[in-house]
PDB file of C-alpha atoms in Angstrom:
ATOM      1  CA  MET A   1     -27.131 -18.767  46.539  1.00 93.00           C
ATOM      2  CA  ILE A   2     -27.204 -21.949  44.471  1.00 97.00           C
ATOM      3  CA  GLN A   3     -29.218 -24.863  45.766  1.00 97.00           C
ATOM      4  CA  ILE A   4     -27.867 -28.366  45.267  1.00 97.00           C
ATOM      5  CA  GLU A   5     -29.903 -30.671  42.994  1.00 96.00           C
ATOM      6  CA  PRO A   6     -29.727 -34.459  42.917  1.00 94.00           C
ATOM      7  CA  LEU A   7     -27.723 -35.720  39.951  1.00 97.00           C
ATOM      8  CA  SER A   8     -29.756 -37.287  37.163  1.00 97.00           C
ATOM      9  CA  ALA A   9     -28.753 -38.213  33.631  1.00 98.00           C
ATOM     10  CA  ALA A  10     -31.508 -36.018  32.169  1.00 97.00           C
ATOM     11  CA  ALA A  11     -30.631 -32.912  34.171  1.00 97.00           C
ATOM     12  CA  PHE A  12     -26.918 -33.398  33.534  1.00 98.00           C
ATOM     13  CA  ALA A  13     -27.202 -34.173  29.811  1.00 98.00           C
ATOM     14  CA  PRO A  14     -26.293 -30.631  28.614  1.00 98.00           C
ATOM     15  CA  PHE A  15     -23.026 -30.869  30.531  1.00 98.00           C
ATOM     16  CA  GLY A  16     -21.942 -34.492  30.424  1.00 98.00           C
ATOM     17  CA  ASP A  17     -22.617 -38.109  31.302  1.00 98.00           C
ATOM     18  CA  VAL A  18     -23.617 -39.718  34.574  1.00 98.00           C
ATOM     19  CA  LEU A  19     -21.563 -42.882  35.069  1.00 98.00           C
ATOM     20  CA  ASP A  20     -23.361 -45.492  37.130  1.00 98.00           C
ATOM     21  CA  ALA A  21     -24.959 -48.940  36.940  1.00 98.00           C
ATOM     22  CA  SER A  22     -28.513 -47.665  36.485  1.00 96.00           C
ATOM     23  CA  GLY A  23     -30.819 -49.543  34.138  1.00 96.00           C
ATOM     24  CA  ASP A  24     -30.326 -53.023  32.789  1.00 97.00           C
ATOM     25  CA  PRO A  25     -26.758 -54.012  31.925  1.00 98.00           C
ATOM     26  CA  ASP A  26     -25.951 -54.080  28.213  1.00 97.00           C
ATOM     27  CA  LEU A  27     -24.525 -57.561  28.602  1.00 95.00           C
ATOM     28  CA  LEU A  28     -23.916 -60.213  31.208  1.00 97.00           C
ATOM     29  CA  ILE A  29     -20.352 -61.522  31.353  1.00 95.00           C
ATOM     30  CA  ASN A  30     -18.316 -63.922  33.512  1.00 93.00           C
ATOM     31  CA  GLN A  31     -20.897 -66.740  33.487  1.00 93.00           C
ATOM     32  CA  GLY A  32     -23.664 -64.312  34.354  1.00 95.00           C
ATOM     33  CA  LEU A  33     -21.976 -63.018  37.505  1.00 97.00           C
ATOM     34  CA  CYS A  34     -21.191 -59.531  36.177  1.00 98.00           C
ATOM     35  CA  GLY A  35     -23.303 -56.940  34.397  1.00 98.00           C
ATOM     36  CA  ARG A  36     -21.519 -54.700  31.915  1.00 98.00           C
ATOM     37  CA  HIS A  37     -22.995 -51.228  31.447  1.00 98.00           C
ATOM     38  CA  HIS A  38     -21.131 -50.610  28.256  1.00 98.00           C
ATOM     39  CA  ASP A  39     -19.282 -47.505  27.090  1.00 98.00           C
ATOM     40  CA  ARG A  40     -21.162 -44.948  29.161  1.00 98.00           C
ATOM     41  CA  ALA A  41     -19.018 -41.856  28.595  1.00 98.00           C
ATOM     42  CA  ALA A  42     -18.654 -39.722  25.498  1.00 98.00           C
ATOM     43  CA  LEU A  43     -14.877 -39.483  25.741  1.00 98.00           C
ATOM     44  CA  ASP A  44     -13.398 -36.821  23.493  1.00 98.00           C
ATOM     45  CA  MET A  45      -9.634 -36.454  23.546  1.00 97.00           C
ATOM     46  CA  GLY A  46      -9.316 -34.606  20.237  1.00 93.00           C
ATOM     47  CA  ASP A  47      -6.061 -35.592  18.550  1.00 91.00           C
ATOM     48  CA  ALA A  48      -4.440 -36.691  21.831  1.00 95.00           C
ATOM     49  CA  ARG A  49      -4.875 -39.760  24.032  1.00 96.00           C
ATOM     50  CA  ALA A  50      -6.813 -40.671  27.158  1.00 98.00           C
ATOM     51  CA  GLY A  51      -5.019 -41.292  30.446  1.00 98.00           C
ATOM     52  CA  ILE A  52      -5.901 -42.292  33.987  1.00 98.00           C
ATOM     53  CA  SER A  53      -4.712 -40.008  36.766  1.00 98.00           C
ATOM     54  CA  ILE A  54      -5.497 -40.136  40.483  1.00 98.00           C
ATOM     55  CA  PHE A  55      -6.683 -36.917  42.153  1.00 98.00           C
ATOM     56  CA  ASN A  56      -6.433 -36.456  45.900  1.00 98.00           C
ATOM     57  CA  ALA A  57      -8.567 -33.430  46.798  1.00 98.00           C
ATOM     58  CA  GLN A  58      -9.243 -31.749  50.110  1.00 98.00           C
ATOM     59  CA  PRO A  59     -12.878 -32.117  51.239  1.00 98.00           C
ATOM     60  CA  ARG A  60     -14.957 -28.917  51.306  1.00 98.00           C
ATOM     61  CA  ASP A  61     -17.739 -27.736  53.611  1.00 97.00           C
ATOM     62  CA  LEU A  62     -21.182 -26.424  52.781  1.00 97.00           C
ATOM     63  CA  PRO A  63     -22.078 -23.699  52.091  1.00 97.00           C
ATOM     64  CA  TYR A  64     -19.338 -23.834  49.466  1.00 98.00           C
ATOM     65  CA  ARG A  65     -17.903 -20.569  48.146  1.00 98.00           C
ATOM     66  CA  LEU A  66     -17.650 -20.733  44.352  1.00 98.00           C
ATOM     67  CA  ASP A  67     -15.363 -17.993  43.094  1.00 97.00           C
ATOM     68  CA  MET A  68     -13.950 -19.640  39.986  1.00 98.00           C
ATOM     69  CA  MET A  69     -14.977 -21.979  37.206  1.00 98.00           C
ATOM     70  CA  GLU A  70     -12.795 -23.557  34.551  1.00 98.00           C
ATOM     71  CA  ARG A  71     -13.102 -25.460  31.303  1.00 98.00           C
ATOM     72  CA  HIS A  72     -10.918 -27.672  29.162  1.00 98.00           C
ATOM     73  CA  PRO A  73     -11.178 -26.652  25.501  1.00 98.00           C
ATOM     74  CA  ASP A  74      -9.275 -29.682  24.192  1.00 98.00           C
ATOM     75  CA  GLY A  75     -10.978 -32.646  25.851  1.00 98.00           C
ATOM     76  CA  SER A  76     -13.504 -34.320  28.108  1.00 98.00           C
ATOM     77  CA  GLN A  77     -12.786 -35.111  31.766  1.00 98.00           C
ATOM     78  CA  ALA A  78     -14.326 -37.929  33.800  1.00 98.00           C
ATOM     79  CA  PHE A  79     -14.321 -38.175  37.605  1.00 98.00           C
ATOM     80  CA  LEU A  80     -14.758 -41.594  39.205  1.00 98.00           C
ATOM     81  CA  PRO A  81     -14.934 -41.681  43.023  1.00 98.00           C
ATOM     82  CA  LEU A  82     -12.735 -44.375  44.605  1.00 98.00           C
ATOM     83  CA  HIS A  83     -15.228 -44.460  47.493  1.00 98.00           C
ATOM     84  CA  GLN A  84     -18.969 -44.277  48.066  1.00 98.00           C
ATOM     85  CA  ASN A  85     -19.134 -40.701  49.324  1.00 97.00           C
ATOM     86  CA  PRO A  86     -21.297 -38.258  47.380  1.00 97.00           C
ATOM     87  CA  PHE A  87     -19.453 -35.273  45.920  1.00 98.00           C
ATOM     88  CA  LEU A  88     -20.443 -31.903  44.536  1.00 98.00           C
ATOM     89  CA  VAL A  89     -20.543 -31.296  40.776  1.00 98.00           C
ATOM     90  CA  ILE A  90     -20.867 -27.669  39.713  1.00 98.00           C
ATOM     91  CA  VAL A  91     -21.378 -26.814  36.046  1.00 98.00           C
ATOM     92  CA  ALA A  92     -22.595 -23.851  34.002  1.00 98.00           C
ATOM     93  CA  PRO A  93     -23.766 -23.174  30.471  1.00 98.00           C
ATOM     94  CA  ASP A  94     -21.521 -20.943  28.405  1.00 98.00           C
ATOM     95  CA  GLN A  95     -22.669 -17.345  27.990  1.00 98.00           C
ATOM     96  CA  ASN A  96     -20.553 -15.377  25.540  1.00 97.00           C
ATOM     97  CA  GLY A  97     -17.350 -17.121  26.560  1.00 97.00           C
ATOM     98  CA  GLN A  98     -18.071 -16.940  30.280  1.00 98.00           C
ATOM     99  CA  PRO A  99     -19.972 -19.227  32.640  1.00 98.00           C
ATOM    100  CA  GLY A 100     -23.685 -18.405  32.930  1.00 98.00           C
ATOM    101  CA  THR A 101     -25.598 -19.122  36.135  1.00 98.00           C
ATOM    102  CA  PRO A 102     -24.039 -22.223  37.724  1.00 98.00           C
ATOM    103  CA  ARG A 103     -25.934 -25.349  38.704  1.00 98.00           C
ATOM    104  CA  ALA A 104     -24.814 -27.641  41.508  1.00 98.00           C
ATOM    105  CA  PHE A 105     -25.485 -31.389  41.652  1.00 98.00           C
ATOM    106  CA  CYS A 106     -24.752 -33.926  44.352  1.00 97.00           C
ATOM    107  CA  THR A 107     -23.871 -37.457  43.279  1.00 98.00           C
ATOM    108  CA  ALA A 108     -25.300 -40.655  44.737  1.00 97.00           C
ATOM    109  CA  PRO A 109     -22.873 -43.236  46.201  1.00 98.00           C
ATOM    110  CA  SER A 110     -20.647 -44.930  43.583  1.00 97.00           C
ATOM    111  CA  GLN A 111     -21.718 -42.480  40.880  1.00 98.00           C
ATOM    112  CA  GLY A 112     -19.192 -40.795  38.599  1.00 98.00           C
ATOM    113  CA  ILE A 113     -19.468 -38.162  35.892  1.00 98.00           C
ATOM    114  CA  ASN A 114     -17.879 -37.301  32.577  1.00 98.00           C
ATOM    115  CA  LEU A 115     -17.719 -33.616  31.688  1.00 98.00           C
ATOM    116  CA  HIS A 116     -17.922 -32.982  27.979  1.00 98.00           C
ATOM    117  CA  ARG A 117     -15.229 -30.967  26.247  1.00 98.00           C
ATOM    118  CA  ASN A 118     -15.294 -27.238  27.011  1.00 98.00           C
ATOM    119  CA  ILE A 119     -18.026 -27.395  29.684  1.00 98.00           C
ATOM    120  CA  TRP A 120     -17.623 -24.828  32.481  1.00 98.00           C
ATOM    121  CA  HIS A 121     -17.217 -26.570  35.830  1.00 98.00           C
ATOM    122  CA  GLY A 122     -16.050 -25.991  39.384  1.00 98.00           C
ATOM    123  CA  VAL A 123     -12.933 -27.691  40.656  1.00 98.00           C
ATOM    124  CA  LEU A 124     -13.203 -31.152  42.203  1.00 98.00           C
ATOM    125  CA  THR A 125     -15.202 -30.775  45.432  1.00 98.00           C
ATOM    126  CA  PRO A 126     -15.477 -33.842  47.647  1.00 98.00           C
ATOM    127  CA  LEU A 127     -17.574 -33.293  50.767  1.00 98.00           C
ATOM    128  CA  SER A 128     -15.827 -35.868  52.941  1.00 97.00           C
ATOM    129  CA  ASP A 129     -12.628 -37.864  53.329  1.00 97.00           C
ATOM    130  CA  PRO A 130     -11.087 -39.453  51.322  1.00 98.00           C
ATOM    131  CA  GLY A 131     -11.092 -37.069  48.352  1.00 98.00           C
ATOM    132  CA  LEU A 132      -9.712 -39.745  46.034  1.00 98.00           C
ATOM    133  CA  PHE A 133     -10.854 -39.932  42.409  1.00 98.00           C
ATOM    134  CA  ALA A 134      -9.701 -41.565  39.218  1.00 98.00           C
ATOM    135  CA  VAL A 135      -9.732 -38.994  36.432  1.00 98.00           C
ATOM    136  CA  ILE A 136      -9.872 -39.957  32.771  1.00 98.00           C
ATOM    137  CA  ASP A 137      -8.834 -36.989  30.712  1.00 98.00           C
ATOM    138  CA  ARG A 138      -6.720 -35.842  27.831  1.00 98.00           C
ATOM    139  CA  ILE A 139      -2.977 -36.336  28.048  1.00 97.00           C
ATOM    140  CA  GLY A 140      -1.493 -33.745  25.713  1.00 95.00           C
ATOM    141  CA  ASP A 141       0.923 -30.870  25.359  1.00 94.00           C
ATOM    142  CA  THR A 142      -1.523 -27.942  25.276  1.00 94.00           C
ATOM    143  CA  PRO A 143      -2.468 -26.000  28.446  1.00 94.00           C
ATOM    144  CA  ASN A 144      -6.097 -27.159  27.890  1.00 97.00           C
ATOM    145  CA  LEU A 145      -7.360 -24.849  30.643  1.00 97.00           C
ATOM    146  CA  GLN A 146      -9.433 -21.670  30.749  1.00 98.00           C
ATOM    147  CA  GLU A 147     -10.359 -20.102  34.090  1.00 98.00           C
ATOM    148  CA  HIS A 148     -13.057 -17.571  34.930  1.00 98.00           C
ATOM    149  CA  TRP A 149     -13.051 -15.742  38.261  1.00 98.00           C
ATOM    150  CA  PHE A 150     -16.390 -14.289  39.365  1.00 98.00           C
ATOM    151  CA  GLU A 151     -16.524 -10.672  40.559  1.00 97.00           C
ATOM    152  CA  THR A 152     -18.995 -11.801  43.215  1.00 97.00           C
ATOM    153  CA  ALA A 153     -18.697 -15.328  44.516  1.00 98.00           C
ATOM    154  CA  TYR A 154     -21.667 -17.711  44.550  1.00 98.00           C
ATOM    155  CA  PHE A 155     -22.511 -19.842  47.563  1.00 98.00           C
ATOM    156  CA  VAL A 156     -23.632 -23.425  47.056  1.00 98.00           C
ATOM    157  CA  THR A 157     -25.818 -24.931  49.741  1.00 97.00           C
ATOM    158  CA  ASN A 158     -28.210 -27.708  50.630  1.00 91.00           C
ATOM    159  CA  ALA A 159     -30.699 -25.305  52.183  1.00 64.00           C
ATOM    160  CA  PRO A 160     -33.671 -23.999  50.194  1.00 62.00           C
ATOM    161  CA  THR A 161     -32.869 -20.751  48.381  1.00 48.00           C
ATOM    162  CA  SER A 162     -33.703 -17.785  50.595  1.00 48.00           C
ATOM    163  CA  ARG A 163     -35.983 -15.141  49.044  1.00 46.00           C
TER     164      ARG A 163
ATOM    165  CA  MET B   1      -3.764 -73.541  46.884  1.00 93.00           C
ATOM    166  CA  ILE B   2      -2.762 -69.982  46.041  1.00 97.00           C
ATOM    167  CA  GLN B   3      -2.091 -67.609  48.914  1.00 97.00           C
ATOM    168  CA  ILE B   4      -3.171 -63.993  48.557  1.00 97.00           C
ATOM    169  CA  GLU B   5      -0.384 -61.398  48.503  1.00 96.00           C
ATOM    170  CA  PRO B   6      -0.789 -57.686  49.240  1.00 94.00           C
ATOM    171  CA  LEU B   7      -0.783 -55.612  46.059  1.00 97.00           C
ATOM    172  CA  SER B   8       2.365 -53.580  45.425  1.00 97.00           C
ATOM    173  CA  ALA B   9       3.510 -51.758  42.306  1.00 98.00           C
ATOM    174  CA  ALA B  10       6.774 -53.750  42.234  1.00 97.00           C
ATOM    175  CA  ALA B  11       5.141 -57.176  42.559  1.00 97.00           C
ATOM    176  CA  PHE B  12       2.455 -56.271  40.029  1.00 98.00           C
ATOM    177  CA  ALA B  13       4.780 -54.669  37.462  1.00 98.00           C
ATOM    178  CA  PRO B  14       5.002 -57.747  35.166  1.00 98.00           C
ATOM    179  CA  PHE B  15       1.201 -57.714  34.837  1.00 98.00           C
ATOM    180  CA  GLY B  16       0.108 -54.091  34.966  1.00 98.00           C
ATOM    181  CA  ASP B  17      -0.121 -50.841  36.906  1.00 98.00           C
ATOM    182  CA  VAL B  18      -1.329 -50.151  40.438  1.00 98.00           C
ATOM    183  CA  LEU B  19      -3.523 -47.044  40.364  1.00 98.00           C
ATOM    184  CA  ASP B  20      -3.449 -45.147  43.646  1.00 98.00           C
ATOM    185  CA  ALA B  21      -2.303 -41.901  45.225  1.00 98.00           C
ATOM    186  CA  SER B  22       0.936 -43.289  46.637  1.00 96.00           C
ATOM    187  CA  GLY B  23       4.025 -41.087  46.584  1.00 96.00           C
ATOM    188  CA  ASP B  24       4.155 -37.352  46.057  1.00 97.00           C
ATOM    189  CA  PRO B  25       1.680 -35.925  43.545  1.00 98.00           C
ATOM    190  CA  ASP B  26       3.153 -34.930  40.198  1.00 97.00           C
ATOM    191  CA  LEU B  27       1.517 -31.545  40.486  1.00 95.00           C
ATOM    192  CA  LEU B  28      -0.680 -29.527  42.798  1.00 97.00           C
ATOM    193  CA  ILE B  29      -3.771 -28.019  41.170  1.00 96.00           C
ATOM    194  CA  ASN B  30      -6.844 -26.066  42.253  1.00 93.00           C
ATOM    195  CA  GLN B  31      -4.951 -23.526  44.365  1.00 93.00           C
ATOM    196  CA  GLY B  32      -3.008 -26.283  46.078  1.00 95.00           C
ATOM    197  CA  LEU B  33      -6.123 -28.143  47.266  1.00 97.00           C
ATOM    198  CA  CYS B  34      -5.729 -31.149  44.946  1.00 98.00           C
ATOM    199  CA  GLY B  35      -2.785 -33.392  44.163  1.00 98.00           C
ATOM    200  CA  ARG B  36      -2.632 -34.837  40.662  1.00 98.00           C
ATOM    201  CA  HIS B  37      -0.905 -38.208  40.331  1.00 98.00           C
ATOM    202  CA  HIS B  38      -0.516 -37.913  36.616  1.00 98.00           C
ATOM    203  CA  ASP B  39      -1.106 -40.505  33.909  1.00 98.00           C
ATOM    204  CA  ARG B  40      -0.577 -43.624  35.993  1.00 98.00           C
ATOM    205  CA  ALA B  41      -1.769 -46.304  33.599  1.00 98.00           C
ATOM    206  CA  ALA B  42      -0.101 -47.615  30.462  1.00 98.00           C
ATOM    207  CA  LEU B  43      -3.309 -47.615  28.422  1.00 98.00           C
ATOM    208  CA  ASP B  44      -2.994 -49.555  25.170  1.00 98.00           C
ATOM    209  CA  MET B  45      -6.053 -49.628  22.951  1.00 97.00           C
ATOM    210  CA  GLY B  46      -4.265 -50.613  19.753  1.00 93.00           C
ATOM    211  CA  ASP B  47      -6.010 -49.022  16.796  1.00 91.00           C
ATOM    212  CA  ALA B  48      -9.304 -48.607  18.684  1.00 95.00           C
ATOM    213  CA  ARG B  49     -10.454 -46.180  21.372  1.00 96.00           C
ATOM    214  CA  ALA B  50     -10.754 -46.182  25.154  1.00 98.00           C
ATOM    215  CA  GLY B  51     -14.166 -46.217  26.823  1.00 98.00           C
ATOM    216  CA  ILE B  52     -15.576 -46.152  30.335  1.00 98.00           C
ATOM    217  CA  SER B  53     -17.979 -48.941  31.284  1.00 98.00           C
ATOM    218  CA  ILE B  54     -19.490 -49.756  34.668  1.00 98.00           C
ATOM    219  CA  PHE B  55     -19.242 -53.355  35.907  1.00 98.00           C
ATOM    220  CA  ASN B  56     -21.581 -54.671  38.580  1.00 98.00           C
ATOM    221  CA  ALA B  57     -20.138 -57.972  39.811  1.00 98.00           C
ATOM    222  CA  GLN B  58     -21.360 -60.435  42.388  1.00 98.00           C
ATOM    223  CA  PRO B  59     -19.083 -60.638  45.468  1.00 98.00           C
ATOM    224  CA  ARG B  60     -17.192 -63.905  45.959  1.00 98.00           C
ATOM    225  CA  ASP B  61     -16.170 -65.798  49.081  1.00 97.00           C
ATOM    226  CA  LEU B  62     -12.779 -67.144  50.117  1.00 97.00           C
ATOM    227  CA  PRO B  63     -11.454 -69.707  49.440  1.00 97.00           C
ATOM    228  CA  TYR B  64     -12.157 -68.733  45.829  1.00 98.00           C
ATOM    229  CA  ARG B  65     -12.328 -71.470  43.221  1.00 98.00           C
ATOM    230  CA  LEU B  66     -10.347 -70.398  40.140  1.00 98.00           C
ATOM    231  CA  ASP B  67     -11.282 -72.575  37.192  1.00 97.00           C
ATOM    232  CA  MET B  68     -10.763 -70.125  34.342  1.00 98.00           C
ATOM    233  CA  MET B  69      -8.510 -67.278  33.312  1.00 98.00           C
ATOM    234  CA  GLU B  70      -8.867 -64.963  30.358  1.00 98.00           C
ATOM    235  CA  ARG B  71      -6.863 -62.390  28.439  1.00 98.00           C
ATOM    236  CA  HIS B  72      -7.580 -59.570  26.025  1.00 98.00           C
ATOM    237  CA  PRO B  73      -5.184 -59.719  23.071  1.00 98.00           C
ATOM    238  CA  ASP B  74      -6.202 -56.330  21.670  1.00 98.00           C
ATOM    239  CA  GLY B  75      -5.996 -53.969  24.629  1.00 98.00           C
ATOM    240  CA  SER B  76      -5.384 -53.072  28.263  1.00 98.00           C
ATOM    241  CA  GLN B  77      -8.141 -53.113  30.879  1.00 98.00           C
ATOM    242  CA  ALA B  78      -8.297 -50.984  34.032  1.00 98.00           C
ATOM    243  CA  PHE B  79     -10.512 -51.645  37.065  1.00 98.00           C
ATOM    244  CA  LEU B  80     -11.338 -48.753  39.369  1.00 98.00           C
ATOM    245  CA  PRO B  81     -13.403 -49.595  42.477  1.00 98.00           C
ATOM    246  CA  LEU B  82     -16.307 -47.184  43.076  1.00 98.00           C
ATOM    247  CA  HIS B  83     -15.955 -47.962  46.794  1.00 98.00           C
ATOM    248  CA  GLN B  84     -13.217 -48.562  49.364  1.00 98.00           C
ATOM    249  CA  ASN B  85     -13.551 -52.334  49.602  1.00 97.00           C
ATOM    250  CA  PRO B  86     -10.491 -54.418  48.757  1.00 97.00           C
ATOM    251  CA  PHE B  87     -10.915 -56.826  45.848  1.00 98.00           C
ATOM    252  CA  LEU B  88      -9.061 -59.828  44.531  1.00 98.00           C
ATOM    253  CA  VAL B  89      -6.747 -59.548  41.513  1.00 98.00           C
ATOM    254  CA  ILE B  90      -5.596 -62.830  40.009  1.00 98.00           C
ATOM    255  CA  VAL B  91      -2.992 -62.835  37.245  1.00 98.00           C
ATOM    256  CA  ALA B  92      -0.603 -65.299  35.652  1.00 98.00           C
ATOM    257  CA  PRO B  93       2.457 -65.215  33.396  1.00 98.00           C
ATOM    258  CA  ASP B  94       1.992 -66.722  29.970  1.00 98.00           C
ATOM    259  CA  GLN B  95       3.437 -70.183  29.450  1.00 98.00           C
ATOM    260  CA  ASN B  96       3.299 -71.372  25.848  1.00 97.00           C
ATOM    261  CA  GLY B  97      -0.040 -69.664  25.216  1.00 97.00           C
ATOM    262  CA  GLN B  98      -1.601 -70.776  28.509  1.00 98.00           C
ATOM    263  CA  PRO B  99      -1.580 -69.259  31.982  1.00 98.00           C
ATOM    264  CA  GLY B 100       1.328 -70.399  34.158  1.00 98.00           C
ATOM    265  CA  THR B 101       0.980 -70.609  37.943  1.00 98.00           C
ATOM    266  CA  PRO B 102      -1.459 -67.867  38.994  1.00 98.00           C
ATOM    267  CA  ARG B 103      -0.727 -65.209  41.599  1.00 98.00           C
ATOM    268  CA  ALA B 104      -3.427 -63.570  43.682  1.00 98.00           C
ATOM    269  CA  PHE B 105      -3.255 -60.040  45.073  1.00 98.00           C
ATOM    270  CA  CYS B 106      -5.610 -58.161  47.343  1.00 97.00           C
ATOM    271  CA  THR B 107      -5.969 -54.404  46.837  1.00 98.00           C
ATOM    272  CA  ALA B 108      -5.883 -51.765  49.548  1.00 97.00           C
ATOM    273  CA  PRO B 109      -8.909 -49.428  49.913  1.00 98.00           C
ATOM    274  CA  SER B 110      -9.333 -46.997  46.980  1.00 97.00           C
ATOM    275  CA  GLN B 111      -6.720 -48.815  44.907  1.00 98.00           C
ATOM    276  CA  GLY B 112      -7.312 -49.695  41.264  1.00 98.00           C
ATOM    277  CA  ILE B 113      -5.333 -51.642  38.706  1.00 98.00           C
ATOM    278  CA  ASN B 114      -4.631 -51.582  34.983  1.00 98.00           C
ATOM    279  CA  LEU B 115      -3.983 -54.920  33.316  1.00 98.00           C
ATOM    280  CA  HIS B 116      -1.626 -54.679  30.382  1.00 98.00           C
ATOM    281  CA  ARG B 117      -2.646 -56.031  27.005  1.00 98.00           C
ATOM    282  CA  ASN B 118      -2.759 -59.835  26.758  1.00 98.00           C
ATOM    283  CA  ILE B 119      -2.092 -60.511  30.467  1.00 98.00           C
ATOM    284  CA  TRP B 120      -3.839 -63.618  31.810  1.00 98.00           C
ATOM    285  CA  HIS B 121      -6.245 -62.690  34.610  1.00 98.00           C
ATOM    286  CA  GLY B 122      -9.195 -63.990  36.578  1.00 98.00           C
ATOM    287  CA  VAL B 123     -12.597 -62.406  36.171  1.00 98.00           C
ATOM    288  CA  LEU B 124     -13.538 -59.450  38.363  1.00 98.00           C
ATOM    289  CA  THR B 125     -13.739 -60.746  41.944  1.00 98.00           C
ATOM    290  CA  PRO B 126     -15.031 -58.315  44.545  1.00 98.00           C
ATOM    291  CA  LEU B 127     -15.084 -59.743  48.066  1.00 98.00           C
ATOM    292  CA  SER B 128     -17.964 -57.612  49.361  1.00 97.00           C
ATOM    293  CA  ASP B 129     -20.915 -55.506  48.287  1.00 97.00           C
ATOM    294  CA  PRO B 130     -21.146 -53.408  46.206  1.00 98.00           C
ATOM    295  CA  GLY B 131     -19.263 -55.013  43.324  1.00 98.00           C
ATOM    296  CA  LEU B 132     -19.232 -51.756  41.355  1.00 98.00           C
ATOM    297  CA  PHE B 133     -16.228 -50.820  39.225  1.00 98.00           C
ATOM    298  CA  ALA B 134     -15.456 -48.386  36.453  1.00 98.00           C
ATOM    299  CA  VAL B 135     -13.618 -50.224  33.692  1.00 98.00           C
ATOM    300  CA  ILE B 136     -11.470 -48.432  31.129  1.00 98.00           C
ATOM    301  CA  ASP B 137     -10.886 -50.743  28.231  1.00 98.00           C
ATOM    302  CA  ARG B 138     -10.844 -51.018  24.479  1.00 98.00           C
ATOM    303  CA  ILE B 139     -14.042 -50.314  22.595  1.00 97.00           C
ATOM    304  CA  GLY B 140     -13.720 -52.144  19.299  1.00 95.00           C
ATOM    305  CA  ASP B 141     -15.255 -54.670  16.957  1.00 94.00           C
ATOM    306  CA  THR B 142     -12.983 -57.674  17.605  1.00 94.00           C
ATOM    307  CA  PRO B 143     -13.899 -60.365  20.184  1.00 94.00           C
ATOM    308  CA  ASN B 144     -10.730 -59.395  22.119  1.00 97.00           C
ATOM    309  CA  LEU B 145     -11.112 -62.369  24.463  1.00 97.00           C
ATOM    310  CA  GLN B 146      -9.266 -65.643  24.987  1.00 98.00           C
ATOM    311  CA  GLU B 147     -10.318 -68.022  27.763  1.00 98.00           C
ATOM    312  CA  HIS B 148      -8.409 -70.870  29.384  1.00 98.00           C
ATOM    313  CA  TRP B 149     -10.203 -73.424  31.568  1.00 98.00           C
ATOM    314  CA  PHE B 150      -8.011 -75.358  34.011  1.00 98.00           C
ATOM    315  CA  GLU B 151      -8.303 -79.145  34.162  1.00 97.00           C
ATOM    316  CA  THR B 152      -7.907 -78.894  37.932  1.00 97.00           C
ATOM    317  CA  ALA B 153      -9.190 -75.740  39.610  1.00 98.00           C
ATOM    318  CA  TYR B 154      -6.978 -73.681  41.910  1.00 98.00           C
ATOM    319  CA  PHE B 155      -8.191 -72.387  45.261  1.00 98.00           C
ATOM    320  CA  VAL B 156      -7.258 -68.879  46.358  1.00 98.00           C
ATOM    321  CA  THR B 157      -7.150 -68.218  50.064  1.00 97.00           C
ATOM    322  CA  ASN B 158      -5.927 -65.923  52.804  1.00 91.00           C
ATOM    323  CA  ALA B 159      -4.603 -68.788  54.896  1.00 64.00           C
ATOM    324  CA  PRO B 160      -0.939 -69.799  54.752  1.00 63.00           C
ATOM    325  CA  THR B 161      -0.260 -72.424  52.100  1.00 48.00           C
ATOM    326  CA  SER B 162      -0.559 -75.883  53.571  1.00 48.00           C
ATOM    327  CA  ARG B 163       2.445 -78.158  53.014  1.00 46.00           C
TER     328      ARG B 163
END
């Protein structure tokens, strides 16, 4: 059983970037009517280019059964919700080429994430309709995908871990 | 007076790309649970790189007073709403180095846009709270900004144009 943690930049730092308007803006533009929080994601597209795709994912229920994680060896991948609904972000440290114990985060409204290159993560898991996201990732010719299926699935839940 | 038009890919094509999940997905991923609408934006960062910034803009009221338009000569700029609220998109064709007659579009929920390089546009104009957007644009060292102030401001409105 994996208990969901709130998403914070510090907790998420080993895996990627939290993309939100926290803190003071880096500059004020448009006659002071807009704050720009500048260049918040460590994009890494290797020798290929960045693109914007739209993902439309089916919402999932909790507890969520996690039987697979994947990673993209050739580039980073950012998920930007086109709505204010929190979504689940599951990541894991690498352990000898396989995902170690996963961690699950829940975003705040209007918060996105950028997964660094080659970070193990669960598939996109919205918790409510619509499951619409803009995804900024590598547009290239390589498969750029490695999957790992667990022998025993994990369950991700809001409830305190049972002992 | 400029009357707001609904945003459609065809009407917006001279200015940029509409970023949404319209049409069939280009591929189904995640065991069929997610549709990927692949690579929807013509990103153009010249010799620099793409970045993700978060904009936090003050909502505006209608009729909206348009006294300035700007363009970015060195790269494209995409706006992705981190919410489902429609926002105003004002663009204009170039006319001898100045904006011609502006056109105003209103997005549908969860719809983003990508402005092509050097397209005249109004500043980010959300119509309701929160004014939060992810912006994918060029991260570089040039000013990458040209402004044009109108001698007589335009007004953008939902009402039919008065004659």
